Short mmCIF file of C-alpha atoms in Angstrom, two decimals:
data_model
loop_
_atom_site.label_atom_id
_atom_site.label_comp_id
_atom_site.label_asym_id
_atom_site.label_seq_id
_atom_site.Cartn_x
_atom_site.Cartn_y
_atom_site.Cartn_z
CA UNK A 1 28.10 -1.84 14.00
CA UNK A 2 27.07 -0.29 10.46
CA UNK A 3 24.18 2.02 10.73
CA UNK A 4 21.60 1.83 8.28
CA UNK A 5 18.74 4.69 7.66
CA UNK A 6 15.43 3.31 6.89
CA UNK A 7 13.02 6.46 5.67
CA UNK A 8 9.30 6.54 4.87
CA UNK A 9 6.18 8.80 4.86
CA UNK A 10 2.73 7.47 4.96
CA UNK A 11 1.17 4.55 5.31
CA UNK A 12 2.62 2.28 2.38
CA UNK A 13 5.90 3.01 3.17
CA UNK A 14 5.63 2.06 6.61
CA UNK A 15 4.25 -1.11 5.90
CA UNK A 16 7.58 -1.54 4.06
CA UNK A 17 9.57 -0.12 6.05
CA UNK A 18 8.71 -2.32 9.50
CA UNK A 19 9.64 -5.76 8.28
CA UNK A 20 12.98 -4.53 7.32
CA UNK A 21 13.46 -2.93 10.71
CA UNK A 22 12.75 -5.78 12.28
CA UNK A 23 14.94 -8.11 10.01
CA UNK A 24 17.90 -6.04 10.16
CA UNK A 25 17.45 -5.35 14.36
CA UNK A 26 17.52 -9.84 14.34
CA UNK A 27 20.28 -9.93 12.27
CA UNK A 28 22.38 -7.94 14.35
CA UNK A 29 25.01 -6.83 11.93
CA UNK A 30 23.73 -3.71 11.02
CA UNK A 31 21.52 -1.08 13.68
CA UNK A 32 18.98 0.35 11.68
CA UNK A 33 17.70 3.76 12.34
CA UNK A 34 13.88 4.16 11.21
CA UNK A 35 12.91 8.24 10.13
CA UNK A 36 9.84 9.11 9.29
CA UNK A 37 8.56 12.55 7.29
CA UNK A 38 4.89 13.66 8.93
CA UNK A 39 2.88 16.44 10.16
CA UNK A 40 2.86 17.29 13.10
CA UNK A 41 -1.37 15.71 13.49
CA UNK A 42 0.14 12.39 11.77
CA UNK A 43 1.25 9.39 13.85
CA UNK A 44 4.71 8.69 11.94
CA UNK A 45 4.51 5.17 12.42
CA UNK A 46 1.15 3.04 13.92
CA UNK A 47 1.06 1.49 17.09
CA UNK A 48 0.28 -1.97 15.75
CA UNK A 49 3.18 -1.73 13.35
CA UNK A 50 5.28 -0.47 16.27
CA UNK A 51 4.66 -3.28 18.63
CA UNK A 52 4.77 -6.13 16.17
CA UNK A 53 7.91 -5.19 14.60
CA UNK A 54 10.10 -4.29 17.99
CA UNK A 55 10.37 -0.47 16.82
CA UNK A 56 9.22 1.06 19.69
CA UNK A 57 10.17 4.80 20.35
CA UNK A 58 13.61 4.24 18.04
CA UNK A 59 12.10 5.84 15.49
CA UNK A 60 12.99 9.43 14.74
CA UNK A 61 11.00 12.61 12.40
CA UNK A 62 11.17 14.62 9.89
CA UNK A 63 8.17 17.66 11.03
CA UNK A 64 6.38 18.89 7.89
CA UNK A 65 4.21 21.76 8.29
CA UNK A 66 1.07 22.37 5.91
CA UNK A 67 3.22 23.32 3.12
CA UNK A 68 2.95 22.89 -1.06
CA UNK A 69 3.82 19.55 -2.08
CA UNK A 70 7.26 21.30 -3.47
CA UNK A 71 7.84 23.12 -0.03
CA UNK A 72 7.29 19.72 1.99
CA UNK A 73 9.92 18.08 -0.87
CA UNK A 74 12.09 20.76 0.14
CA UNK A 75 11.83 20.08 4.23
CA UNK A 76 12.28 16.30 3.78
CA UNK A 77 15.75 17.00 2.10
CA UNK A 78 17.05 19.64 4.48
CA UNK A 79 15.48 17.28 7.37
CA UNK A 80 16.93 13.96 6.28
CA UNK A 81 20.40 15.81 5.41
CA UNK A 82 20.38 16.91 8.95
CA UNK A 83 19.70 13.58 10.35
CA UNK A 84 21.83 12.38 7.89
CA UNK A 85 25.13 14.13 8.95
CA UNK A 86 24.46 13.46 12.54
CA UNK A 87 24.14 9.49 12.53
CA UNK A 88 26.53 8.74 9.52
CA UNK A 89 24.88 5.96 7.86
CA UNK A 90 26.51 3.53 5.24
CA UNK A 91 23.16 3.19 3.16
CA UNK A 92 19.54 5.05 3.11
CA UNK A 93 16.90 2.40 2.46
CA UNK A 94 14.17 4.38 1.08
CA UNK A 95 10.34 3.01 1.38
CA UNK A 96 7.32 3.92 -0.39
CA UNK A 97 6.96 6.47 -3.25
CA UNK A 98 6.01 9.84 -1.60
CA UNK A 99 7.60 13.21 -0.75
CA UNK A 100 9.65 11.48 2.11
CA UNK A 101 11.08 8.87 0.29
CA UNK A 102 12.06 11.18 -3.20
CA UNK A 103 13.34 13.75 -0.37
CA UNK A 104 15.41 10.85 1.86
CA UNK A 105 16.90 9.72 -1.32
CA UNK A 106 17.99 13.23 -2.76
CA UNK A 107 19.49 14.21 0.78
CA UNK A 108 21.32 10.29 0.86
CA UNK A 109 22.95 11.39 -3.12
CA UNK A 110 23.77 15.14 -2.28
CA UNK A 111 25.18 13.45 1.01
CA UNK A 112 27.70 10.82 -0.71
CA UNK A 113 25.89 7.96 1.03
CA UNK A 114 24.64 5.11 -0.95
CA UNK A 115 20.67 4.91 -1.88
CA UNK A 116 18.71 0.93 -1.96
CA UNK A 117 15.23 1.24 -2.29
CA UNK A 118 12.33 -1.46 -1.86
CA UNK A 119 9.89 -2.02 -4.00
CA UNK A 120 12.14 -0.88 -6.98
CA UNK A 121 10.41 -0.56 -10.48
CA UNK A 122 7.01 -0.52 -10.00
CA UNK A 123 5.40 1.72 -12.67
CA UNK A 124 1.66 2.59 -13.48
CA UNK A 125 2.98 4.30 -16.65
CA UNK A 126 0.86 7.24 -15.79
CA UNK A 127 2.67 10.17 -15.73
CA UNK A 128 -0.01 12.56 -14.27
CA UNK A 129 0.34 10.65 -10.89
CA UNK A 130 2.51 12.31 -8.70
CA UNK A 131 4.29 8.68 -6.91
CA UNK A 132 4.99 7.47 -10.90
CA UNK A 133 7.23 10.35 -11.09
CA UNK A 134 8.26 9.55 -7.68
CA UNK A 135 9.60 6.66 -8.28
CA UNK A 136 11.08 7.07 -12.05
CA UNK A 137 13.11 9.61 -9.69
CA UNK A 138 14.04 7.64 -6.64
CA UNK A 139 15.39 4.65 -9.26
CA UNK A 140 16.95 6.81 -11.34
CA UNK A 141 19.76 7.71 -8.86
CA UNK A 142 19.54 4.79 -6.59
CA UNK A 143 22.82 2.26 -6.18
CA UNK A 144 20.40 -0.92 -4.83
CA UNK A 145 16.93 -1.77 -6.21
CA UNK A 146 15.35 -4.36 -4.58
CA UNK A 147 12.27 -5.85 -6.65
CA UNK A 148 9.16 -7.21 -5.21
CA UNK A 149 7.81 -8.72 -8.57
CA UNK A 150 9.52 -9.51 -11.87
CA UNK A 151 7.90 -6.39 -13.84
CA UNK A 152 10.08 -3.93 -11.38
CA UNK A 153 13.19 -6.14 -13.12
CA UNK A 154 11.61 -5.43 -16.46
CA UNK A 155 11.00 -1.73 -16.08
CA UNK A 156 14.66 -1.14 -14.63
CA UNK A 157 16.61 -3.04 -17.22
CA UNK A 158 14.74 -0.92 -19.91
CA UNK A 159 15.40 2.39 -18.32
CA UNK A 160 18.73 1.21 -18.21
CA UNK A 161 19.77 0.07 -14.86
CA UNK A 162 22.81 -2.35 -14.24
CA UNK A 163 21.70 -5.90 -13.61
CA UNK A 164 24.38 -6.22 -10.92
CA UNK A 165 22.19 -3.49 -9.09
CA UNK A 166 19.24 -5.51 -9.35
CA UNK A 167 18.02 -7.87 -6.41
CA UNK A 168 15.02 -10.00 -6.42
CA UNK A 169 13.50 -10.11 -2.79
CA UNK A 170 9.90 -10.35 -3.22
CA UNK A 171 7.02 -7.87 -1.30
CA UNK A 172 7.76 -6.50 2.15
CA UNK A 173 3.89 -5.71 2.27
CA UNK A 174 3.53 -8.99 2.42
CA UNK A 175 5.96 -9.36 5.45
CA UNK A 176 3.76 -6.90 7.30
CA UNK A 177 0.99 -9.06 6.19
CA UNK A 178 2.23 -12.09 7.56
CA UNK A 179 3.39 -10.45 10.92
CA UNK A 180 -0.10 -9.27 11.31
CA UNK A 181 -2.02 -11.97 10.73
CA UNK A 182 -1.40 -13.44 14.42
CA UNK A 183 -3.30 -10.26 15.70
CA UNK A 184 -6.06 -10.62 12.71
CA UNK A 185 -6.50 -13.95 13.40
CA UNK A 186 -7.57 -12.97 16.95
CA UNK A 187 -9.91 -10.36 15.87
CA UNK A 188 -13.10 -11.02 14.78
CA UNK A 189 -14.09 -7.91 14.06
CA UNK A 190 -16.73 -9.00 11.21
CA UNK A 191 -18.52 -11.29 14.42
CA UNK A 192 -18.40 -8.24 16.31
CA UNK A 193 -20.33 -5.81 13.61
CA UNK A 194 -23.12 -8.70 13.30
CA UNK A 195 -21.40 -9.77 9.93
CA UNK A 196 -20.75 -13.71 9.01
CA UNK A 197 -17.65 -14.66 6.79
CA UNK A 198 -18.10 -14.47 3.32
CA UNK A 199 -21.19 -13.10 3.48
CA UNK A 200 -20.22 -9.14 2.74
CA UNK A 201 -18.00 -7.13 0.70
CA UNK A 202 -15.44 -4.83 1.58
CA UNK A 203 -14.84 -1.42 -0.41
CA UNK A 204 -12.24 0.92 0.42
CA UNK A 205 -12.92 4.61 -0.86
CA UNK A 206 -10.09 6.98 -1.19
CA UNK A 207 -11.27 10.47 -0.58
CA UNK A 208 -8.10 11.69 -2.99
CA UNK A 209 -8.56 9.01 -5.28
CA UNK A 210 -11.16 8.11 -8.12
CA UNK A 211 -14.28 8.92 -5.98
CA UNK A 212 -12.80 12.93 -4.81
CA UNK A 213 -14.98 14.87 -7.81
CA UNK A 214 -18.83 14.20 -7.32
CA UNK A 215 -20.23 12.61 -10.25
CA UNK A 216 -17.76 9.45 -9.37
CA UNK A 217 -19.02 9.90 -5.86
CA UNK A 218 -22.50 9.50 -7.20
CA UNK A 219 -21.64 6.48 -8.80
CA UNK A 220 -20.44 5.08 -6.19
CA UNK A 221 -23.54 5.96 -3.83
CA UNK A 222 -25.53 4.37 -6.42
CA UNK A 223 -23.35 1.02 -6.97
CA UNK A 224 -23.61 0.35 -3.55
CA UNK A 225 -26.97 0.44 -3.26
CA UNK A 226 -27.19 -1.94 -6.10
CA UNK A 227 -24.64 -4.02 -3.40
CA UNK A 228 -26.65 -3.81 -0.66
CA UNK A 229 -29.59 -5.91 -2.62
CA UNK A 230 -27.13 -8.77 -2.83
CA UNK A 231 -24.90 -8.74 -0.23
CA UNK A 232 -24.17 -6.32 2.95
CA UNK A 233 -21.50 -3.64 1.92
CA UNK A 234 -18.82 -3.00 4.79
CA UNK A 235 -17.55 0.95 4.52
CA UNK A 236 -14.10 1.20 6.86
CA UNK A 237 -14.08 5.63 6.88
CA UNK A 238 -10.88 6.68 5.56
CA UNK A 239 -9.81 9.97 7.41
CA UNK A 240 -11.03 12.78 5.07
CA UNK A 241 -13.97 10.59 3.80
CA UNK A 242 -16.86 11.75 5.93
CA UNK A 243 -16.12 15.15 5.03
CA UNK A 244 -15.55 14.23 1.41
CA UNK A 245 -19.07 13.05 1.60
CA UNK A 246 -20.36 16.29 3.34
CA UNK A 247 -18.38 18.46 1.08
CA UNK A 248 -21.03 17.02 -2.01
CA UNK A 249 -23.84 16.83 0.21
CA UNK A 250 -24.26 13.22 -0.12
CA UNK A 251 -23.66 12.38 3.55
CA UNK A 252 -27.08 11.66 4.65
CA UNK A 253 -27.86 9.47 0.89
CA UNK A 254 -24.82 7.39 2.04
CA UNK A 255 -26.09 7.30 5.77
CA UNK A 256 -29.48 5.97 4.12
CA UNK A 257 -28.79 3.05 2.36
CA UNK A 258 -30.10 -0.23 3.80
CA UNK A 259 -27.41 -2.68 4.28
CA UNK A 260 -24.61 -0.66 4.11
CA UNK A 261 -22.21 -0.34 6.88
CA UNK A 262 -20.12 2.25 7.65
CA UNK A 263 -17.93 1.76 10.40
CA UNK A 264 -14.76 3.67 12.11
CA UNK A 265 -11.29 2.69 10.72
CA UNK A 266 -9.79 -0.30 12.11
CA UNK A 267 -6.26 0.06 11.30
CA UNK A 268 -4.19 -2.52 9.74
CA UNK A 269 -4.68 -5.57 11.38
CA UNK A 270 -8.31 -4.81 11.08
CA UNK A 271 -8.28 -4.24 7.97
CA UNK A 272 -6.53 -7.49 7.38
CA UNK A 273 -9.12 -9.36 9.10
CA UNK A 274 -12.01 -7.93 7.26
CA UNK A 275 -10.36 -8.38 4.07
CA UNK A 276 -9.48 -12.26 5.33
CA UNK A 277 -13.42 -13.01 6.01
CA UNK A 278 -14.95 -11.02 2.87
CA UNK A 279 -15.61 -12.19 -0.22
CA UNK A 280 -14.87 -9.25 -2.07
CA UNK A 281 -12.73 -5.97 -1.99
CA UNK A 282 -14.28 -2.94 -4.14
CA UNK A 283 -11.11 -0.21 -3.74
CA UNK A 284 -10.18 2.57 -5.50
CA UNK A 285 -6.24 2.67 -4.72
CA UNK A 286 -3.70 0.65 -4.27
CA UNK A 287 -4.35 -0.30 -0.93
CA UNK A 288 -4.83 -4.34 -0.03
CA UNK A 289 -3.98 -5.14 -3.96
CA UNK A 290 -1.38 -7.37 -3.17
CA UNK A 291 -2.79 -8.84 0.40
CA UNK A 292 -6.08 -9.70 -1.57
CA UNK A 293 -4.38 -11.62 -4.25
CA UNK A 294 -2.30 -13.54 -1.35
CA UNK A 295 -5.58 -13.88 0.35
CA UNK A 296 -7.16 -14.78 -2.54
CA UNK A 297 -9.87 -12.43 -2.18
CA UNK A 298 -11.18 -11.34 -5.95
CA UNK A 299 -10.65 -7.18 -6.22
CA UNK A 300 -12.11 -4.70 -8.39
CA UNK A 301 -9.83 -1.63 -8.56
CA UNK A 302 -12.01 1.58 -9.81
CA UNK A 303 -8.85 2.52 -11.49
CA UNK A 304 -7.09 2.53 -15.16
CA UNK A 305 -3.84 1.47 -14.13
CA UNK A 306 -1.86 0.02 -10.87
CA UNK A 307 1.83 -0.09 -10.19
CA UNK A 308 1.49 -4.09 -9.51
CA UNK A 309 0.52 -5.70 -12.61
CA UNK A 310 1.45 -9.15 -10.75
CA UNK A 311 -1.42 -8.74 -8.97
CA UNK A 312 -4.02 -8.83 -12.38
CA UNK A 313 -1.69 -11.19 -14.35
CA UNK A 314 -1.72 -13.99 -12.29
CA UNK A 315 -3.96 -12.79 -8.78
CA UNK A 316 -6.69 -11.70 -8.21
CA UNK A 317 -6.86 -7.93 -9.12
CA UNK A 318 -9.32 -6.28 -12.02
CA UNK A 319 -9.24 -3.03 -12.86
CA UNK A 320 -12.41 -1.76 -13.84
CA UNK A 321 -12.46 1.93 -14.02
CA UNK A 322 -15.46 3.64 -13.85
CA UNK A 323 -17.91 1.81 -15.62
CA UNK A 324 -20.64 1.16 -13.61
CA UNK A 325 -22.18 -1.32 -15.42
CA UNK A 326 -19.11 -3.27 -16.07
CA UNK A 327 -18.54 -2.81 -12.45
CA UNK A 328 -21.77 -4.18 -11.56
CA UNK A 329 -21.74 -7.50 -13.78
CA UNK A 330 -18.44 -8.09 -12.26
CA UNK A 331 -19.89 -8.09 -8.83
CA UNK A 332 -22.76 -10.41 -9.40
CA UNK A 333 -20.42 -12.67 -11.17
CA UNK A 334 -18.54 -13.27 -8.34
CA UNK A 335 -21.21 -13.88 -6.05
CA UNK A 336 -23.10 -15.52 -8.59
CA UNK A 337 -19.70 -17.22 -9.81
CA UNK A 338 -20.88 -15.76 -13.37
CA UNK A 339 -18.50 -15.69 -17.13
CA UNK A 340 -16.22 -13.13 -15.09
CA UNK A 341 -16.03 -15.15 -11.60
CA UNK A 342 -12.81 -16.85 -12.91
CA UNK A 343 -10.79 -13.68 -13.83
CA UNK A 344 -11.15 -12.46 -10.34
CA UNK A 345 -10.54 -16.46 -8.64
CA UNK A 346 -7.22 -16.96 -9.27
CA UNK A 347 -5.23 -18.39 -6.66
CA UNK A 348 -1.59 -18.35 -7.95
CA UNK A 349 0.39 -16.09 -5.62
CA UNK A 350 3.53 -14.21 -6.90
CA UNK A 351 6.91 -15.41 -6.64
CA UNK A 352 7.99 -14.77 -3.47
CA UNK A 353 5.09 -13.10 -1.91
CA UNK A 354 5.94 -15.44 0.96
CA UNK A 355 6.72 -13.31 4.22
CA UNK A 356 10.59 -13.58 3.64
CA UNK A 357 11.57 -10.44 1.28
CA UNK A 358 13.15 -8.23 4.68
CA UNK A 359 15.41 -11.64 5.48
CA UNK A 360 16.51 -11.65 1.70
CA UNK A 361 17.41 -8.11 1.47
CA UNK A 362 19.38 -8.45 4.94
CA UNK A 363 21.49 -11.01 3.26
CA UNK A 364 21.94 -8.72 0.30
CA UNK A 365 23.16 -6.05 2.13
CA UNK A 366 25.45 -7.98 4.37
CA UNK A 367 27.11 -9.43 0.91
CA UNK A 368 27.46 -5.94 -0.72
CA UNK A 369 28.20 -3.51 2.12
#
């Protein structure tokens, strides 16, 4: 049987990376071996992704240490070339577009062993973000690039990749999503924190994202107390974000606002289910993009760019920077359904954002292997 190395980092790539596990495990014509690169405080892979997709304790690690971001680059390659020579796989599948899956790719090509990658072609065009250069990188020496929407086909074929390289298998996040959803649909989390559906909004903060300096903090402290006077505010605390909060001193200001709720995070499936019964997501990363537009829950990204423009062309995504104003008339729009209500209410999902992607790239890769 043909072994296969699947190899991821953090979250995004796991929630890539499980699907395809799973798919290829089914099949039965390949064993897939699942790596991940973590400290040694992280949980490489969740428990709810490890349960729902079959991978158990199958997975193996890559141990970084609390290193530069060049040093940890360099201990992904010598890890994964280690694991690497021991298993012998035909192809690295590499997930995500962090230190692990740059490193699992260079180790595959300095290896001889054939590199796919998921989510191929996705570009923010901003070159100051570490995962852009990431994953210019990863597809620049990659041999399979499967696409989960048609702009990763445009970016490729302009940077000059091979159309016979290209595959279009749709969004393994949505996969993930669709797995989940049995356990989200069982949790009622929202009923549980006193909350009725539809009747809050969620907001993701990124402690290393937009909101890390304090003056966007500050903006954010006071946009959600403009929130709270319309609707309750939902807070899930990203690890780091307490003491992101502390480190400004705005801790207790945040603690203090009426109507805002600030709860422990839920994981995943949680996550999913909160999203499911909200009716709005206020983020400032990537993070539930593409499982809002398939939800059709209307987003505001507190960003300039994002790496999934199918998810503001024709879902439900709107990025508004910074602007707190702007922000603000968005938000009462679309609880007010306002003049910007129907930029954020679109309910076209993407081409196959339909729960099948890991099944289509199994068929791939028993065609070309």
């Amino acid at each position: 049987m043909k072994k296969l190395l699947l190899a991821a980092g953090g979250k995004p790539g796991a929630l890539l990376l499980a699907p395809l596990y799973n798919a290829l495990k089914k099949n039965g014509t390949f064993r897939p071996l699942a790596v991940f690169a973590s400290s040694k405080t992280e949980e490489p892979l969740s428990r709810e992704l490890s349960t729902c997709f079959g991978i158990g304790d199958a997975c193996g690690t890559v141990t970084l240490g609390d290193e530069s971001p060049v040093q940890q680059l360099a201990s992904v390659i010598t890890g994964m070339e280690s694991v690497i020579a021991r298993e012998q796989p035909v192809l690295v599948m590499v997930c995500g577009s962090d230190n692990a899956a740059l490193g699992a790719a260079l180790a595959a090509t300095k290896s001889g062993i054939p590199v796919a990658v998921a989510d191929a072609g996705l570009r923010s065009h901003d070159r100051s973000d570490a995962d852009e250069i990431n994953r210019i990188l990863i597809d620049s020496i990659a041999d399979l690039h499967f696409i989960s929407e048609h702009s990763g086909e445009y970016n490729l074929i302009n940077e000059g990749v091979a159309d016979e390289k290209v595959f279009f298998s749709g969004n393994l996040s949505i996969d993930t999503l669709v797995a989940l959803m049995e356990q989200a649909e069982r949790a009622n989390l929202a009923a549980e924190l006193g909350l009725q559906p539809k009747k809050y909004a969620l907001v993701l903060l990124n402690p290393a994202g937009t909101i890390a300096a304090r003056e966007p903090l500050e903006m954010t402290l006071r946009l959600l107390k403009k929130m709270s006077g319309l609707t309750t505010v939902l807070v899930p605390l990203a690890a780091g974000l307490e003491e992101l909060m502390k480190q400004h001193k705005l801790d207790k200001a945040f603690s203090r606002v009426e109507g805002l709720v600030m709860i422990a995070h839920p994981g995943h499936a949680g996550l999913l289910a909160l999203l499911r019964d909200s009716v709005l997501l206020i983020t400032d990363s990537e993070e539930l993009q593409a499982e809002s537009t398939v939800m059709n829950v209307p987003c505001l990204t507190m960003m300039d760019n994002t790496a999934r423009p199918a998810t503001i062309e024709i879902g439900t995504n709107v990025l508004v920077g910074i602007d707190e104003e702007d922000i603000m008339s968005r938000i009462e729009d679309i609880l007010h359904a306002g003049e910007h209500a129907d930029s954020s209410r679109r309910n076209k999902i993407p081409e196959k954002w339909d729960g099948a992607a890991a099944t289509r790239i199994v068929e791939v890769l028993g065609r070309v292997l």
